[in-house]
Steps between C-alpha positions, in 0.01 A plus 500: 500500500205561271432799285227574247561738212320587177190392694519156346837333564585364844861419587649289778866485599601222738826352622368143516803311634384201295222540246449123498441480877284811495304420184165469686559846655595646162183360342293633793647852464461503122138389513374685806662831413443468124873546434588527134879528527702343780874553542642218709856513633693220669299244305755227581388309187758292315507524118380138451182550710166603354311775680152576369216706645166448322399813308852652507809499286820459697819672383793400718870527547625219720831476683711254306714379788465494873201561719262795517456791265274520199254754364168457318213697355154345500277665240124448485395335174265792428800732450714522189869538578838505333804352672812717491829330420737624770878503512623188677648539847602169662498660846129584525158398374281744309205481256307780329184549297299781347122522555298797371827686433610461864811303590500250785827360631526227762842456655704333766842641590694276742626677814865449412466656152374854565343743258684538166410842352640425154298179463178669613564799272506250210168352619330840537582582137304193387184599690219735404487839674265359766629196686510317831812337648364238740689255714761438761792742455674393822582869548434677829393857571267674746331650190320167456472399863837345591678596820834551326651592163752281319707568188245322278229725647705811426563387141130422454397840642742677264357299208143589601594869519690494170197353319242716683322188626250465785508244780175317571517334839271468798784586738602144585861395452 
């Protein structure tokens, strides 16, 4: 999903299911759509691997054990950013930055974990007033295109309502 705001920052969010395998596609999207910030979920990168995209800084949170997971933010070298130190949660992967006083969070929540309101409340308090939560929540609701609602979807919807947030989605699940 791509969105342009402030007329000069383009953002991409993609569940890559292996950033290493899909690196040529990531580079293609970044270059051809002039993406300045990319939130990649399910990076599947192990901590000992290097992952570089020319012209971008890569901020990642890799899954320490097991397969899958991972979250990253790719930030165009023309942008100045500050990384936010987040509370550690061994059950999910999340990274966050601030660019032009806007927070960007890339996340991956495994399907067996669900949405933890208390943890995300602590994250929201570290972000500027304007922010984007981007990633794979593994939460289902017809509000964002799923055919069913699960408990994680209900918790996420309640969280969105409690924080007066908006959902940006093209209607696909």
